[in-house]
Coordinates of C-alpha atoms in Angstrom, one line a residue:
M1 CA -61.2 85.2 13.6
V2 CA -57.6 85.0 14.6
G3 CA -55.8 82.0 13.0
M4 CA -54.0 79.8 15.5
S5 CA -51.3 77.2 15.0
Y6 CA -51.1 74.0 17.0
F7 CA -47.9 72.2 17.9
N8 CA -47.5 68.7 19.2
S9 CA -45.2 68.8 22.2
E10 CA -44.1 65.1 21.5
K11 CA -40.8 64.5 19.7
P12 CA -41.0 63.4 16.1
K13 CA -40.9 59.6 15.8
P14 CA -37.8 58.2 14.0
R15 CA -38.4 57.2 10.5
F16 CA -37.1 53.7 11.3
S17 CA -37.9 52.1 14.6
R18 CA -35.4 49.9 16.5
W19 CA -37.4 46.9 15.3
G20 CA -37.2 48.0 11.8
I21 CA -33.4 48.1 12.0
V22 CA -33.3 44.7 13.5
S23 CA -35.6 43.4 10.7
L24 CA -33.3 44.9 8.0
L25 CA -30.2 43.2 9.6
A26 CA -32.1 40.0 9.8
L27 CA -33.0 40.2 6.1
A28 CA -29.3 41.0 5.3
L29 CA -28.1 38.0 7.2
A30 CA -30.7 35.9 5.6
G31 CA -29.5 37.1 2.2
L32 CA -25.9 36.2 3.1
S33 CA -26.9 32.7 4.1
F34 CA -28.1 32.0 0.6
L35 CA -25.4 33.9 -1.4
P36 CA -22.6 31.7 -2.7
S37 CA -19.2 32.7 -1.5
G38 CA -16.7 31.3 -3.9
Y39 CA -14.7 29.8 -1.1
V40 CA -14.4 26.4 0.6
I41 CA -13.6 25.7 4.3
E42 CA -11.1 23.2 5.6
R43 CA -11.3 21.8 9.1
P44 CA -9.4 19.2 11.1
G45 CA -10.7 15.8 9.8
Q46 CA -11.0 12.3 10.9
V47 CA -8.0 10.3 12.3
F48 CA -7.5 6.7 11.3
N49 CA -5.4 4.2 13.3
V50 CA -3.7 2.0 10.6
M51 CA -2.9 -0.6 13.3
G52 CA -6.6 -1.0 14.0
E53 CA -9.8 -2.0 12.3
I54 CA -12.4 -0.2 10.2
D55 CA -15.9 -1.7 9.9
G56 CA -14.6 -4.9 11.5
K57 CA -11.7 -5.4 9.1
Q58 CA -8.1 -4.9 9.8
V59 CA -6.7 -1.8 8.0
I60 CA -3.5 -3.7 7.2
S61 CA -3.5 -7.4 6.4
S62 CA -1.7 -10.1 4.4
S63 CA -2.3 -13.7 3.5
D64 CA 1.4 -14.2 2.8
L65 CA 3.2 -12.5 5.7
E66 CA 3.3 -13.3 9.3
S67 CA 1.8 -10.5 11.4
Y68 CA 3.0 -9.5 14.9
P69 CA 1.1 -7.8 17.8
S70 CA 2.2 -4.2 18.4
E71 CA 1.9 -1.7 21.2
S72 CA 2.4 1.2 18.8
R73 CA -0.4 3.3 17.3
F74 CA 0.1 5.0 14.0
D75 CA -2.6 7.5 12.9
I76 CA -3.3 8.9 9.4
T77 CA -4.6 12.4 9.8
T78 CA -7.0 14.1 7.4
V79 CA -8.7 17.4 6.6
S80 CA -12.4 17.7 6.1
L81 CA -13.7 20.0 3.4
L82 CA -16.9 22.0 3.4
G83 CA -18.1 23.0 0.0
N84 CA -17.4 22.3 -3.7
R85 CA -18.0 24.0 -7.0
E86 CA -21.7 23.1 -7.1
A87 CA -22.4 24.0 -3.4
N88 CA -20.3 26.8 -1.9
P89 CA -20.4 27.6 1.8
N90 CA -22.5 30.7 2.4
W91 CA -21.0 34.0 3.6
I92 CA -22.1 33.4 7.2
Q93 CA -20.2 30.1 7.3
V94 CA -17.2 31.8 5.7
L95 CA -17.1 34.7 8.1
A96 CA -17.4 32.3 11.0
A97 CA -14.5 30.2 9.7
W98 CA -12.3 33.3 9.2
A99 CA -12.8 34.1 12.9
D100 CA -12.0 30.5 13.9
P101 CA -8.2 29.6 14.1
D102 CA -9.1 25.9 13.7
Q103 CA -10.6 26.5 10.2
L104 CA -9.1 27.6 6.9
V105 CA -10.9 29.5 4.2
L106 CA -9.6 28.9 0.7
P107 CA -10.6 30.2 -2.8
I108 CA -12.6 27.4 -4.4
D109 CA -10.3 27.4 -7.5
T110 CA -7.3 26.3 -5.3
V111 CA -9.1 23.1 -4.4
F112 CA -11.4 22.5 -7.4
P113 CA -9.6 23.7 -10.6
P114 CA -11.9 25.4 -13.0
N115 CA -11.1 22.9 -15.8
L116 CA -12.2 19.9 -13.7
S117 CA -15.6 18.9 -12.4
T118 CA -16.1 18.0 -8.7
E119 CA -16.4 14.3 -9.8
E120 CA -13.1 14.5 -11.7
V121 CA -11.4 16.1 -8.6
R122 CA -12.7 13.3 -6.4
A123 CA -11.7 10.6 -8.9
E124 CA -8.2 12.1 -9.0
S125 CA -8.1 12.1 -5.2
T126 CA -9.2 8.5 -5.0
L127 CA -6.5 7.6 -7.6
Q128 CA -3.9 9.4 -5.6
M129 CA -4.8 7.4 -2.5
E130 CA -4.6 4.1 -4.5
V131 CA -1.2 5.0 -5.9
S132 CA 0.1 6.1 -2.5
Q133 CA -1.0 2.8 -1.0
Q134 CA 0.9 0.9 -3.7
D135 CA 4.0 3.0 -3.2
A136 CA 3.8 2.4 0.6
I137 CA 3.6 -1.3 0.2
A138 CA 6.5 -1.3 -2.2
V139 CA 8.7 0.8 0.1
A140 CA 7.8 -1.2 3.2
L141 CA 8.5 -4.6 1.4
K142 CA 11.9 -3.2 0.1
Q143 CA 12.8 -2.1 3.6
M144 CA 12.0 -5.7 4.8
G145 CA 14.5 -7.0 2.2
Y146 CA 12.2 -8.0 -0.7
Q147 CA 12.9 -7.2 -4.4
V148 CA 9.9 -5.3 -5.8
P149 CA 10.0 -4.8 -9.6
R150 CA 7.8 -2.0 -11.0
S151 CA 6.5 -0.6 -14.3
L152 CA 5.1 2.8 -15.4
Y153 CA 1.5 2.5 -16.6
V154 CA -1.5 4.6 -17.6
N155 CA -4.2 4.5 -14.9
S156 CA -6.8 6.7 -16.6
V157 CA -7.2 9.1 -19.6
I158 CA -9.1 12.4 -19.4
E159 CA -11.6 13.0 -22.2
D160 CA -10.9 15.7 -24.8
T161 CA -7.2 15.9 -24.1
P162 CA -4.2 15.0 -26.3
A163 CA -4.1 11.5 -24.9
S164 CA -7.8 10.8 -25.5
K165 CA -8.3 8.0 -27.9
K166 CA -4.6 7.4 -28.1
L167 CA -3.7 6.0 -24.7
I168 CA -5.9 3.6 -22.8
A169 CA -5.9 2.6 -19.2
G170 CA -3.5 -0.3 -18.7
D171 CA -0.9 0.8 -21.3
F172 CA 2.6 0.4 -20.1
V173 CA 4.9 3.3 -21.0
V174 CA 8.4 2.2 -21.8
S175 CA 10.0 5.0 -23.8
A176 CA 9.7 8.7 -24.8
Q177 CA 11.3 10.3 -27.8
G178 CA 13.2 7.1 -28.4
F179 CA 14.7 6.9 -24.9
A180 CA 13.8 4.3 -22.3
I181 CA 12.0 5.6 -19.2
T182 CA 11.2 4.0 -15.9
T183 CA 9.9 6.8 -13.8
F184 CA 7.1 9.4 -14.0
E185 CA 9.6 12.1 -13.4
E186 CA 11.5 11.1 -16.5
L187 CA 8.3 11.2 -18.6
K188 CA 7.2 14.5 -17.1
A189 CA 10.6 16.1 -17.9
T190 CA 10.4 14.8 -21.5
I191 CA 6.9 16.2 -21.9
Q192 CA 8.1 19.7 -20.7
A193 CA 11.1 19.6 -23.0
T194 CA 8.9 18.6 -26.0
G195 CA 6.5 21.4 -25.4
D196 CA 3.8 21.7 -28.1
S197 CA 5.8 19.5 -30.6
E198 CA 5.0 15.8 -31.3
L199 CA 5.9 13.4 -28.4
L200 CA 6.8 9.9 -29.5
L201 CA 5.8 7.3 -26.8
G202 CA 6.7 3.6 -26.7
L203 CA 4.0 1.4 -25.2
V204 CA 3.3 -2.1 -24.4
R205 CA -0.4 -2.9 -24.8
D206 CA -1.8 -6.4 -24.4
G207 CA 1.7 -7.7 -24.5
I208 CA 2.5 -6.1 -27.9
E209 CA 5.0 -3.2 -28.3
R210 CA 3.8 -0.2 -30.3
Q211 CA 4.5 3.5 -30.8
I212 CA 2.2 6.5 -30.8
T213 CA 2.6 10.3 -31.2
I214 CA 0.9 12.8 -28.9
T215 CA 1.1 16.6 -29.0
P216 CA 1.1 18.0 -25.4
A217 CA -1.2 20.9 -24.6
K218 CA -0.3 24.0 -22.5
Q219 CA -2.0 24.1 -19.1
G220 CA -0.9 27.0 -17.0
D221 CA 2.9 27.1 -16.9
S222 CA 3.4 23.5 -18.0
F223 CA 2.5 21.0 -20.8
V224 CA 0.3 18.0 -20.2
I225 CA -1.0 15.0 -22.2
G226 CA -4.1 14.4 -20.2
A227 CA -3.3 11.0 -18.7
M228 CA -2.9 9.9 -15.1
L229 CA 0.0 7.6 -14.6
G230 CA 1.3 5.5 -11.8
Y231 CA 3.4 2.5 -11.0
T232 CA 2.3 -1.1 -11.0
Y233 CA 4.4 -3.4 -8.9
D234 CA 5.1 -7.1 -9.0
F235 CA 4.8 -7.7 -5.3
P236 CA 6.5 -10.8 -3.8
A237 CA 3.8 -10.9 -1.1
S238 CA 0.2 -9.8 -0.9
V239 CA -0.6 -6.8 1.4
L240 CA -4.1 -5.4 1.6
L241 CA -4.8 -1.9 2.8
Q242 CA -8.4 -0.8 3.7
L243 CA -9.2 2.7 4.8
G244 CA -12.7 3.4 3.4
D245 CA -13.6 6.6 1.7
V246 CA -10.4 8.6 2.1
G247 CA -8.7 10.3 -0.8
G248 CA -5.3 11.9 -1.6
P249 CA -1.7 10.8 -1.3
S250 CA -0.9 12.1 2.2
G251 CA -1.2 8.8 4.0
G252 CA 1.8 7.2 2.3
L253 CA 4.3 7.6 5.1
M254 CA 2.0 6.4 7.9
F255 CA 0.9 3.4 5.8
T256 CA 4.5 2.5 5.2
L257 CA 5.3 2.6 9.0
G258 CA 2.1 0.6 9.7
I259 CA 3.1 -2.1 7.3
L260 CA 6.5 -2.4 8.8
D261 CA 5.1 -2.5 12.3
S262 CA 2.5 -5.1 11.4
F263 CA 4.9 -7.6 9.8
T264 CA 8.1 -7.2 11.9
P265 CA 8.5 -8.5 15.4
D266 CA 9.1 -5.3 17.4
S267 CA 6.8 -2.3 18.1
L268 CA 8.5 0.5 16.1
A269 CA 7.4 3.2 18.5
G270 CA 7.1 1.2 21.7
N271 CA 3.8 1.9 23.4
N272 CA 3.5 5.4 22.0
H273 CA 0.8 7.1 20.0
V274 CA 2.2 8.6 16.8
A275 CA 0.4 10.5 14.1
G276 CA 1.7 12.0 10.9
T277 CA 1.3 12.9 7.3
G278 CA 3.3 13.0 4.1
T279 CA 3.5 11.3 0.7
I280 CA 5.9 8.5 0.1
S281 CA 7.7 8.1 -3.2
S282 CA 8.9 4.7 -4.5
D283 CA 12.4 5.4 -3.2
G284 CA 11.2 6.3 0.3
Q285 CA 11.2 10.1 0.1
V286 CA 8.6 11.9 2.1
G287 CA 6.8 14.7 0.3
P288 CA 4.8 17.8 1.3
I289 CA 1.0 17.9 1.8
G290 CA -1.7 20.4 2.4
G291 CA -3.6 21.3 5.6
I292 CA -0.7 20.6 7.9
K293 CA -1.8 23.1 10.6
L294 CA -5.2 21.5 10.7
K295 CA -3.8 18.0 10.8
V296 CA -1.7 18.6 13.9
I297 CA -4.9 19.8 15.6
A298 CA -6.6 16.6 14.6
A299 CA -3.7 14.5 15.9
K300 CA -3.6 16.3 19.3
D301 CA -7.4 15.9 19.7
A302 CA -7.1 12.1 19.0
G303 CA -4.5 11.8 21.8
A304 CA -1.2 11.6 19.8
T305 CA 1.9 12.7 21.5
V306 CA 4.3 12.6 18.5
F307 CA 3.6 13.9 15.0
L308 CA 5.8 13.2 11.9
A309 CA 5.8 16.0 9.4
P310 CA 7.4 16.4 5.9
S311 CA 10.5 18.7 6.0
Q312 CA 8.9 20.9 3.2
N313 CA 6.0 21.7 5.5
C314 CA 8.2 22.7 8.5
E315 CA 7.9 26.5 8.1
E316 CA 4.1 26.3 8.1
L317 CA 4.1 24.6 11.6
L318 CA 6.3 27.2 13.4
G319 CA 4.1 28.7 16.1
H320 CA 1.2 26.4 15.3
V321 CA 2.1 23.2 17.2
P322 CA -0.5 22.4 19.9
S323 CA 0.7 22.1 23.5
G324 CA 1.7 18.5 24.4
L325 CA 2.4 17.4 20.9
S326 CA 6.0 16.9 19.7
V327 CA 6.6 17.4 16.0
A328 CA 9.5 15.6 14.3
I329 CA 10.5 16.7 10.8
V330 CA 11.4 13.9 8.4
R331 CA 12.8 13.9 4.8
D332 CA 12.5 10.2 4.1
L333 CA 11.7 6.8 5.6
E334 CA 15.1 6.5 7.2
D335 CA 14.5 9.8 9.1
A336 CA 11.1 8.5 10.3
L337 CA 12.6 5.2 11.6
I338 CA 15.3 7.1 13.5
V339 CA 12.7 9.3 15.2
L340 CA 10.6 6.2 16.1
D341 CA 13.7 4.6 17.6
Q342 CA 14.1 7.7 19.8
V343 CA 10.4 7.6 20.8
A344 CA 10.5 3.9 21.7
A345 CA 13.6 4.5 23.8
G346 CA 11.8 7.3 25.7
T347 CA 14.2 10.0 24.4
K348 CA 12.7 13.5 24.5
L349 CA 12.4 15.0 21.0
P350 CA 13.9 18.4 20.4
E351 CA 11.8 21.5 19.9
L352 CA 10.7 22.1 16.3
K353 CA 13.4 23.7 14.2
C354 CA 13.5 24.2 10.5
T355 CA 16.7 23.9 8.5
N356 CA 17.3 24.4 4.8

């Protein structure tokens, strides 16, 4: 019997079918959707008109000052944040954000420092907003001609730090290393100069003067004592600011302008819609903030035609200003008021240009 071989004329089937490849891709994507990324995502956030109301209450009010109607609108711009240390965005969300020019992907450590919990970061953000509001009230009242005395005080103390069990919330700090201090900058400079040696602080607690010693600790490139300080003011008139659950110090400039516009007769910006951002110091200096490119998008989407930006953020905005929005760079309150005079007069603002 002759042996015979039989061959199948059909082509061999691929080991993996098309559906198998699709299934593998689906499984890979599903895995990415559950895998923490180590990043957070920033997006344009809400916009708040400080001349308006929130939950039926005026954002800016006073029981002591006469208020005036205004045609101007002043918006505080914010950035929304997706993710925190306990719940990162997944890789699909991160990849989508990287492809979207209206979103910003950041390493989580840049927003939530490893040495702080999410709750501590949020508490610090809330404190920064409270301090910025107090500074805004003080600057506005001084601009209106009032005298506003201030004192440096301890707002809170972080556990397990050099200041823990030595400083308490409400302490007034009046001296450091035997020299009188009146500003946070003076205290910070003294802490850095002291390094890891003993720091002698003069306090007033419950009306009684006392002295304590604290040894600062190294944190990164600087020394810290572990206390959050701010200014408490003796305001000659009561001004109440209500903005709900918004944190950070970046609303300082716009709060200041809103207060001035609320309690002075003229509309500072005429009938124009002005948005902006920037911290405000007790002497009226406007400081830099984060997320500026996202904030101009939020401002434009809300209908603003003018945006006030800190001078230190100028370079970030070059080439990123939405069409139809004029950006004015300001260094301090005086600069901002000059810009508003031009806006109210209908003067066209110049193209964005950064100078040293």
